Short mmCIF file of C-alpha atoms and ligand atoms in Angstrom, two decimals:
data_model
loop_
_atom_site.label_atom_id
_atom_site.label_comp_id
_atom_site.label_asym_id
_atom_site.label_seq_id
_atom_site.Cartn_x
_atom_site.Cartn_y
_atom_site.Cartn_z
CA MET A 141 0.00 0.00 0.00
CA PRO A 142 1.43 3.41 -0.91
CA ASP A 143 1.62 6.05 1.83
CA THR A 144 -1.17 8.62 1.95
CA ILE A 145 -0.47 12.37 1.91
CA LEU A 146 -3.17 14.76 3.05
CA VAL A 147 -2.76 17.98 1.02
CA THR A 148 -4.84 20.89 2.32
CA GLY A 149 -5.73 23.65 -0.14
CA GLY A 150 -5.19 21.31 -3.08
CA ALA A 151 -7.79 23.11 -5.20
CA GLY A 152 -5.80 26.37 -5.07
CA PHE A 153 -2.97 27.57 -7.29
CA ILE A 154 0.03 25.95 -5.59
CA GLY A 155 -1.98 23.05 -4.16
CA SER A 156 -3.33 21.92 -7.55
CA ASN A 157 0.16 22.03 -9.07
CA LEU A 158 1.53 20.14 -6.05
CA VAL A 159 -1.15 17.43 -6.26
CA ARG A 160 -0.43 16.95 -9.98
CA TYR A 161 3.33 16.89 -9.25
CA ILE A 162 2.95 14.19 -6.56
CA LEU A 163 0.76 12.01 -8.78
CA ALA A 164 3.22 12.34 -11.68
CA GLU A 165 6.54 12.10 -9.83
CA ARG A 166 5.86 10.05 -6.71
CA ASP A 167 3.88 7.02 -5.66
CA GLU A 168 1.78 8.24 -2.72
CA HIS A 169 -2.02 8.30 -2.54
CA VAL A 170 -3.25 11.93 -2.26
CA ILE A 171 -6.25 13.20 -0.32
CA ASN A 172 -6.98 16.76 -1.45
CA LEU A 173 -8.80 18.48 1.44
CA ASP A 174 -10.22 21.82 0.35
CA GLY A 175 -13.04 24.06 1.55
CA LEU A 176 -13.62 25.46 -1.98
CA THR A 177 -13.60 29.14 -1.08
CA TYR A 178 -13.72 31.51 -4.05
CA ALA A 179 -10.03 30.55 -4.64
CA GLY A 180 -10.63 26.79 -4.77
CA ASN A 181 -11.10 25.52 -8.30
CA LEU A 182 -11.38 21.82 -9.09
CA GLU A 183 -11.26 22.55 -12.81
CA SER A 184 -7.53 23.01 -12.18
CA LEU A 185 -7.39 19.28 -11.43
CA ALA A 186 -9.87 18.07 -14.06
CA ASP A 187 -7.07 16.06 -15.70
CA VAL A 188 -6.48 13.92 -12.57
CA GLN A 189 -10.13 13.44 -11.62
CA GLY A 190 -10.55 9.65 -11.47
CA HIS A 191 -6.82 9.01 -10.98
CA PRO A 192 -6.53 5.82 -8.86
CA ARG A 193 -4.28 7.53 -6.28
CA TYR A 194 -6.33 10.73 -5.98
CA GLU A 195 -9.39 11.64 -3.93
CA PHE A 196 -11.09 14.91 -3.08
CA LEU A 197 -12.51 15.77 0.35
CA HIS A 198 -14.68 18.88 0.61
CA ALA A 199 -13.89 20.12 4.14
CA ASP A 200 -13.11 23.27 6.07
CA ILE A 201 -9.94 23.11 8.19
CA CYS A 202 -11.85 25.03 10.89
CA LYS A 203 -14.30 22.10 11.20
CA PRO A 204 -12.26 19.08 12.34
CA GLU A 205 -15.29 16.77 12.41
CA GLN A 206 -15.30 17.04 8.60
CA TYR A 207 -11.84 15.47 8.27
CA THR A 208 -11.25 13.18 11.28
CA GLU A 209 -11.45 10.09 9.10
CA ALA A 210 -8.95 11.47 6.58
CA ILE A 211 -6.52 12.38 9.36
CA GLY A 212 -6.76 8.79 10.58
CA ARG A 213 -5.69 7.45 7.15
CA ALA A 214 -2.95 9.97 6.38
CA ASP A 215 0.76 9.30 6.89
CA SER A 216 1.75 12.95 6.41
CA VAL A 217 0.25 16.40 5.88
CA LEU A 218 1.21 19.18 3.46
CA HIS A 219 -0.74 22.17 4.79
CA LEU A 220 -1.37 24.86 2.18
CA ALA A 221 -5.04 25.82 2.77
CA ALA A 222 -5.17 29.52 3.49
CA GLU A 223 -6.68 32.84 2.63
CA SER A 224 -3.86 34.11 0.44
CA HIS A 225 -4.59 37.49 -1.14
CA VAL A 226 -2.87 40.43 0.61
CA ASP A 227 -5.29 43.05 -0.77
CA ARG A 228 -8.29 41.13 0.57
CA SER A 229 -6.59 40.91 3.99
CA ILE A 230 -6.20 44.70 4.03
CA HIS A 231 -9.90 45.09 3.25
CA ASP A 232 -11.02 42.54 5.88
CA PRO A 233 -8.53 40.56 8.01
CA SER A 234 -11.06 38.37 9.87
CA ALA A 235 -11.26 35.40 7.45
CA PHE A 236 -7.44 35.41 7.34
CA LEU A 237 -7.03 35.07 11.09
CA ASN A 238 -9.79 32.48 11.26
CA THR A 239 -8.46 30.14 8.55
CA ASN A 240 -4.72 30.80 8.70
CA VAL A 241 -4.34 30.83 12.50
CA ILE A 242 -7.35 29.09 14.09
CA GLY A 243 -7.78 26.65 11.20
CA THR A 244 -4.09 25.73 11.37
CA GLN A 245 -4.37 25.19 15.13
CA MET A 246 -7.38 22.90 14.61
CA LEU A 247 -5.60 20.91 11.92
CA LEU A 248 -2.49 20.58 14.10
CA ASP A 249 -4.61 19.48 17.07
CA SER A 250 -6.34 16.83 14.97
CA TRP A 251 -2.93 15.64 13.79
CA ARG A 252 -1.33 15.45 17.23
CA ARG A 253 -4.27 13.47 18.64
CA LYS A 254 -3.88 10.64 16.17
CA GLU A 255 -1.71 7.61 16.83
CA ASN A 256 1.91 8.07 15.68
CA PRO A 257 1.42 11.28 13.67
CA GLY A 258 4.00 11.57 10.89
CA ARG A 259 5.51 14.59 9.17
CA PHE A 260 3.42 17.80 9.01
CA VAL A 261 4.75 20.46 6.61
CA TYR A 262 3.39 23.96 7.09
CA VAL A 263 3.67 25.94 3.86
CA SER A 264 4.47 29.44 5.07
CA THR A 265 5.71 32.48 3.12
CA ASP A 266 8.65 34.87 2.95
CA GLU A 267 6.18 37.61 3.93
CA VAL A 268 6.56 36.54 7.59
CA TYR A 269 9.94 38.33 7.55
CA GLY A 270 8.50 41.76 6.72
CA ASP A 271 10.41 43.64 4.05
CA LEU A 272 13.92 44.69 3.02
CA PRO A 273 15.40 47.93 1.67
CA LEU A 274 16.09 48.02 -2.09
CA GLU A 275 19.84 48.29 -1.30
CA PRO A 276 22.17 46.62 -0.52
CA LYS A 277 21.22 43.73 -2.81
CA SER A 278 23.29 41.35 -0.67
CA LEU A 279 20.76 41.73 2.18
CA LYS A 280 18.36 38.74 2.12
CA PHE A 281 16.03 36.89 4.48
CA THR A 282 17.61 33.92 6.21
CA GLU A 283 15.76 31.46 8.45
CA SER A 284 17.05 33.37 11.49
CA THR A 285 15.78 36.78 10.32
CA PRO A 286 13.28 37.98 12.97
CA LEU A 287 9.64 37.55 11.93
CA THR A 288 8.15 41.05 11.54
CA PRO A 289 5.10 40.62 9.27
CA ASN A 290 3.55 43.81 7.92
CA SER A 291 0.15 42.96 6.39
CA PRO A 292 -2.80 41.20 8.06
CA TYR A 293 -2.17 38.30 5.62
CA ALA A 294 1.48 38.06 6.68
CA VAL A 295 0.53 38.26 10.38
CA SER A 296 -1.96 35.41 9.95
CA LYS A 297 0.62 33.26 8.14
CA THR A 298 3.14 34.04 10.91
CA GLY A 299 0.59 32.80 13.45
CA GLY A 300 0.32 29.46 11.63
CA ASP A 301 4.09 29.30 11.17
CA MET A 302 4.73 29.86 14.88
CA LEU A 303 2.07 27.30 15.82
CA ALA A 304 3.79 24.67 13.65
CA ARG A 305 7.06 25.49 15.41
CA ALA A 306 5.43 25.41 18.86
CA TYR A 307 3.70 22.05 18.24
CA HIS A 308 7.12 20.55 17.62
CA HIS A 309 8.63 22.21 20.69
CA THR A 310 5.68 21.56 23.02
CA TYR A 311 4.20 18.26 21.83
CA GLY A 312 7.08 16.78 19.85
CA ILE A 313 5.04 16.76 16.62
CA ASN A 314 7.19 16.20 13.53
CA THR A 315 6.60 19.59 11.90
CA CYS A 316 8.65 21.42 9.28
CA ILE A 317 8.04 24.90 7.90
CA THR A 318 8.72 26.17 4.37
CA ARG A 319 8.98 29.92 3.66
CA CYS A 320 8.73 30.57 -0.05
CA SER A 321 8.91 33.64 -2.27
CA ASN A 322 6.32 34.64 -4.92
CA ASN A 323 5.17 31.79 -7.17
CA PHE A 324 4.28 31.95 -10.84
CA GLY A 325 2.95 29.33 -13.25
CA PRO A 326 -0.31 27.84 -14.56
CA TYR A 327 -3.67 27.76 -12.71
CA GLN A 328 -3.17 30.94 -10.62
CA PHE A 329 -6.37 32.76 -9.68
CA PRO A 330 -6.65 35.82 -11.95
CA GLU A 331 -6.73 38.31 -9.05
CA LYS A 332 -2.94 37.83 -8.67
CA VAL A 333 -0.60 40.06 -10.62
CA ILE A 334 0.71 37.78 -13.42
CA PRO A 335 -2.59 36.22 -14.57
CA LEU A 336 -4.44 39.53 -14.00
CA PHE A 337 -1.99 41.47 -16.16
CA VAL A 338 -1.79 38.77 -18.86
CA ASN A 339 -5.57 38.53 -19.11
CA ASN A 340 -5.90 42.32 -19.34
CA LEU A 341 -3.14 42.58 -21.95
CA ILE A 342 -4.59 39.77 -24.09
CA GLU A 343 -7.88 41.69 -24.09
CA GLY A 344 -6.20 45.02 -24.92
CA LYS A 345 -6.96 46.50 -21.48
CA GLN A 346 -4.62 48.50 -19.24
CA VAL A 347 -2.80 46.97 -16.26
CA PRO A 348 -2.99 48.62 -12.81
CA LEU A 349 0.56 49.05 -11.49
CA TYR A 350 0.92 49.95 -7.81
CA GLY A 351 2.87 53.15 -7.05
CA ASP A 352 6.07 53.63 -9.05
CA GLY A 353 6.49 49.87 -9.65
CA SER A 354 9.82 49.77 -7.81
CA ASN A 355 8.76 47.08 -5.29
CA VAL A 356 10.85 43.96 -5.74
CA ARG A 357 9.78 40.30 -5.51
CA ASP A 358 11.73 37.06 -5.94
CA TRP A 359 9.85 34.82 -8.43
CA LEU A 360 9.84 31.01 -8.28
CA HIS A 361 8.08 28.59 -10.63
CA VAL A 362 5.27 26.75 -8.82
CA LEU A 363 6.66 23.31 -9.78
CA ASP A 364 10.03 24.21 -8.26
CA HIS A 365 8.06 25.05 -5.12
CA ALA A 366 6.20 21.71 -5.29
CA GLU A 367 9.50 19.85 -5.59
CA ALA A 368 11.00 21.77 -2.66
CA ILE A 369 7.97 21.05 -0.43
CA CYS A 370 8.37 17.33 -1.22
CA ARG A 371 12.10 17.52 -0.45
CA VAL A 372 11.28 18.97 2.98
CA LEU A 373 8.60 16.29 3.45
CA ASP A 374 11.19 13.58 2.76
CA ALA A 375 14.31 14.95 4.39
CA GLY A 376 13.61 18.09 6.46
CA LYS A 377 14.80 18.08 10.05
CA PRO A 378 11.88 18.06 12.56
CA GLY A 379 11.13 21.54 13.94
CA GLU A 380 13.18 23.34 11.26
CA ALA A 381 12.18 26.07 8.81
CA TYR A 382 13.50 26.19 5.22
CA ASN A 383 13.56 29.21 2.93
CA ILE A 384 12.65 28.52 -0.71
CA GLY A 385 13.48 31.07 -3.40
CA GLY A 386 14.13 31.47 -7.09
CA ASN A 387 17.24 33.72 -7.12
CA ASN A 388 15.07 35.77 -9.44
CA GLU A 389 14.50 39.28 -8.05
CA ARG A 390 12.48 41.60 -10.29
CA SER A 391 10.81 44.96 -9.72
CA ASN A 392 7.08 45.08 -10.46
CA LEU A 393 7.85 47.54 -13.28
CA GLU A 394 10.37 45.13 -14.83
CA LEU A 395 7.81 42.29 -14.57
CA THR A 396 5.10 44.47 -16.13
CA ARG A 397 7.33 45.49 -19.05
CA MET A 398 8.22 41.84 -19.72
CA LEU A 399 4.53 40.86 -19.73
CA ILE A 400 3.67 43.77 -22.05
CA ASP A 401 6.42 42.62 -24.40
CA LEU A 402 5.32 38.96 -24.29
CA CYS A 403 1.73 39.99 -25.06
CA GLY A 404 2.77 42.34 -27.90
CA ARG A 405 1.43 45.49 -26.24
CA GLU A 406 2.79 49.02 -25.63
CA GLU A 407 4.14 50.85 -22.55
CA SER A 408 0.92 52.90 -22.62
CA SER A 409 -0.85 49.77 -21.29
CA ILE A 410 0.46 50.70 -17.83
CA LYS A 411 -2.05 52.50 -15.64
CA PRO A 412 -0.33 53.71 -12.41
CA VAL A 413 -2.66 53.33 -9.40
CA GLU A 414 -2.39 54.43 -5.78
CA ASP A 415 0.07 52.23 -3.90
CA ARG A 416 -1.15 49.34 -1.73
CA LEU A 417 -1.39 50.35 1.96
CA GLY A 418 1.83 49.39 3.77
CA HIS A 419 3.23 47.88 0.55
CA ASP A 420 6.38 45.87 1.35
CA ARG A 421 9.32 47.25 -0.66
CA ARG A 422 11.46 44.20 -1.28
CA TYR A 423 11.52 40.47 -0.53
CA ALA A 424 14.70 38.50 -1.17
CA ILE A 425 15.39 34.95 -0.10
CA ASP A 426 18.65 33.34 0.96
CA ALA A 427 17.87 29.70 0.12
CA SER A 428 21.32 28.32 0.93
CA LYS A 429 20.06 26.18 3.85
CA ILE A 430 17.76 24.00 1.70
CA LYS A 431 20.48 23.79 -0.94
CA ASN A 432 23.25 22.79 1.49
CA GLU A 433 21.20 20.52 3.77
CA LEU A 434 18.62 18.99 1.40
CA GLY A 435 20.29 19.45 -1.99
CA TRP A 436 17.40 21.43 -3.51
CA GLU A 437 17.82 24.22 -6.06
CA PRO A 438 15.30 25.70 -8.55
CA THR A 439 15.57 24.31 -12.09
CA ARG A 440 12.37 25.62 -13.74
CA SER A 441 12.33 29.28 -12.72
CA ALA A 442 14.77 31.06 -15.07
CA TRP A 443 13.40 34.08 -16.94
CA PRO A 444 12.56 34.98 -19.62
CA GLY A 445 11.91 31.33 -20.67
CA ALA A 446 9.80 30.26 -17.68
CA LEU A 447 7.78 33.49 -17.72
CA GLU A 448 7.19 33.20 -21.45
CA ALA A 449 5.90 29.62 -21.00
CA THR A 450 3.55 30.82 -18.25
CA VAL A 451 2.16 33.63 -20.41
CA GLN A 452 1.68 31.10 -23.21
CA TRP A 453 -0.26 28.83 -20.81
CA TYR A 454 -2.72 31.65 -20.04
CA LYS A 455 -3.03 32.40 -23.77
CA ASP A 456 -3.71 28.71 -24.51
CA ASN A 457 -6.17 28.18 -21.64
CA ARG A 458 -8.71 30.94 -22.18
CA ALA A 459 -11.60 28.66 -21.11
CA TRP A 460 -10.00 28.05 -17.70
CA CYS A 461 -9.51 31.82 -17.18
CA ASP A 462 -13.01 32.69 -18.45
CA HIS A 463 -14.64 30.09 -16.18
CA VAL A 464 -12.90 31.57 -13.13
CA ARG A 465 -13.83 35.11 -14.01
CA SER A 466 -17.46 34.28 -14.87
CA GLY A 467 -17.96 31.96 -11.87
CA GLU A 468 -18.59 29.01 -14.23
CA TYR A 469 -16.02 26.95 -12.24
CA ARG A 470 -18.53 26.70 -9.39
CA ARG A 471 -20.98 24.96 -11.72
CA PHE A 472 -18.18 22.45 -12.47
CA HIS A 473 -17.97 21.72 -8.71
CA ALA A 474 -21.69 21.15 -8.44
CA GLN A 475 -21.84 18.94 -11.55
CA ASN A 476 -18.79 16.81 -10.77
CA TYR A 477 -18.67 16.75 -6.98
CA GLY A 478 -22.20 17.68 -5.93
CA THR A 479 -20.87 20.60 -3.89
CA ALA A 480 -22.75 23.84 -3.52
CA THR A 481 -20.08 26.54 -3.09
N1 LIG B 1120 1.10 32.19 -4.08
C1 LIG B 1120 2.30 32.44 -3.63
O1 LIG B 1120 3.10 33.10 -4.29
C2 LIG B 1120 2.73 31.91 -2.28
C3 LIG B 1120 4.06 32.10 -1.87
C4 LIG B 1120 4.47 31.54 -0.64
C5 LIG B 1120 3.58 30.84 0.13
N2 LIG B 1120 2.28 30.70 -0.28
C6 LIG B 1120 1.36 29.91 0.58
O2 LIG B 1120 1.03 28.75 -0.16
C7 LIG B 1120 -0.31 28.35 0.16
C8 LIG B 1120 -1.13 28.23 -1.12
O3 LIG B 1120 -1.14 29.49 -1.78
P1 LIG B 1120 -1.96 29.70 -3.14
O4 LIG B 1120 -1.40 30.87 -3.82
O5 LIG B 1120 -2.07 28.42 -3.83
O6 LIG B 1120 -3.39 30.09 -2.52
P2 LIG B 1120 -4.84 29.99 -3.19
O7 LIG B 1120 -5.61 31.13 -2.62
O8 LIG B 1120 -4.74 29.87 -4.66
O9 LIG B 1120 -5.42 28.61 -2.63
C9 LIG B 1120 -5.82 28.45 -1.30
C10 LIG B 1120 -6.71 27.21 -1.22
O10 LIG B 1120 -7.07 27.01 0.17
C11 LIG B 1120 -8.46 26.71 0.22
N3 LIG B 1120 -8.97 27.14 1.53
C12 LIG B 1120 -9.07 28.41 2.00
N4 LIG B 1120 -9.63 28.40 3.22
C13 LIG B 1120 -9.87 27.10 3.55
C14 LIG B 1120 -10.42 26.45 4.68
N5 LIG B 1120 -10.85 27.15 5.76
N6 LIG B 1120 -10.49 25.10 4.68
C15 LIG B 1120 -10.08 24.37 3.61
N7 LIG B 1120 -9.57 24.95 2.49
C16 LIG B 1120 -9.46 26.29 2.47
C17 LIG B 1120 -9.09 27.46 -0.93
O11 LIG B 1120 -10.34 26.91 -1.32
C18 LIG B 1120 -8.02 27.32 -2.01
O12 LIG B 1120 -8.22 26.16 -2.78
C19 LIG B 1120 -0.86 29.37 1.13
O13 LIG B 1120 -0.73 28.86 2.42
C20 LIG B 1120 0.05 30.58 0.93
O14 LIG B 1120 0.15 31.35 2.09
C21 LIG B 1120 1.83 31.21 -1.46
#
């Protein structure tokens, strides 16, 4: 019997890519536990529906009674379910604290109460570290950088991150934490910058660029992230955190200009908009620990090639994008899984 991995948030952007990666590259059985919020989209996994090692469980991490049975069968957990959009957290933080902190605590409690709980990987974010100045470039987040989150989203992820650490320290649970930079790739909800801008550009619309566009992010391909999570699952040291990054720092303006170029549009497509409240200036990851200790390095993230392939995916998958934007993907859930979301 293959081991069973419980993946939470498997209907989201990273989760759906991770589920597909595990089914293609590994031999475990996967239970995809997802509450199907607006960000959960099972059309992203339509190609693995019916796969003999895949099952879907419609459950909310804040309602443990909905997943007790799955916890009992799982050998390990990859916990990705979260409210993930910074702008939404600025508008209303409550769902973020509920799912990302309380939900994580409930999931951890369910895990620690089972017999011989195995590895539990908490998928955190580089945003727990706060931000960095634009210069010097050599300054990067390491795993010992103090956690000083700036947005309600980042605070809620820090709460989950610290709980995962504390459950190792207090209860001896076999937790690991991953702190990753910005992901790009297929199946990302079109409220996030890359799919939003590509969709607008394809349709000849302008793209809303925050402030002067000088904010810097480190971009990693989602399948590199999936591989790194699995490396931590297999070989991470209990109680440890691992940074994951792409060595691929770009300003938002540089990213926007590349997308404009790849979509054959003009600089006039840029529409400057008022900056995000408390907008973090720069994130940069020192990922030498995961490289030195677990032998992981990104292999799919180099630009312009990887960005070009991502833009091409959004050009080639107009139906997927249109179904998300029209809400059609919810009908897919009802038809295929009998869920009313
Ligand atoms: N996207 C990035 O660049 C990035 C970078 C680093 C870390 N992360 C982390 O990776 C994880 C996945 O991010 P993403 O971009 O795929 O997010 P996403 O918003 O695309 O997906 C989140 C998924 O979680 C599910 N979910 C939300 N609340 C739930 C609940 N209460 N119970 C069960 N399921 C619930 C949603 O339905 C959705 O399928 C998050 O924890 C995020 O903090 C993301």
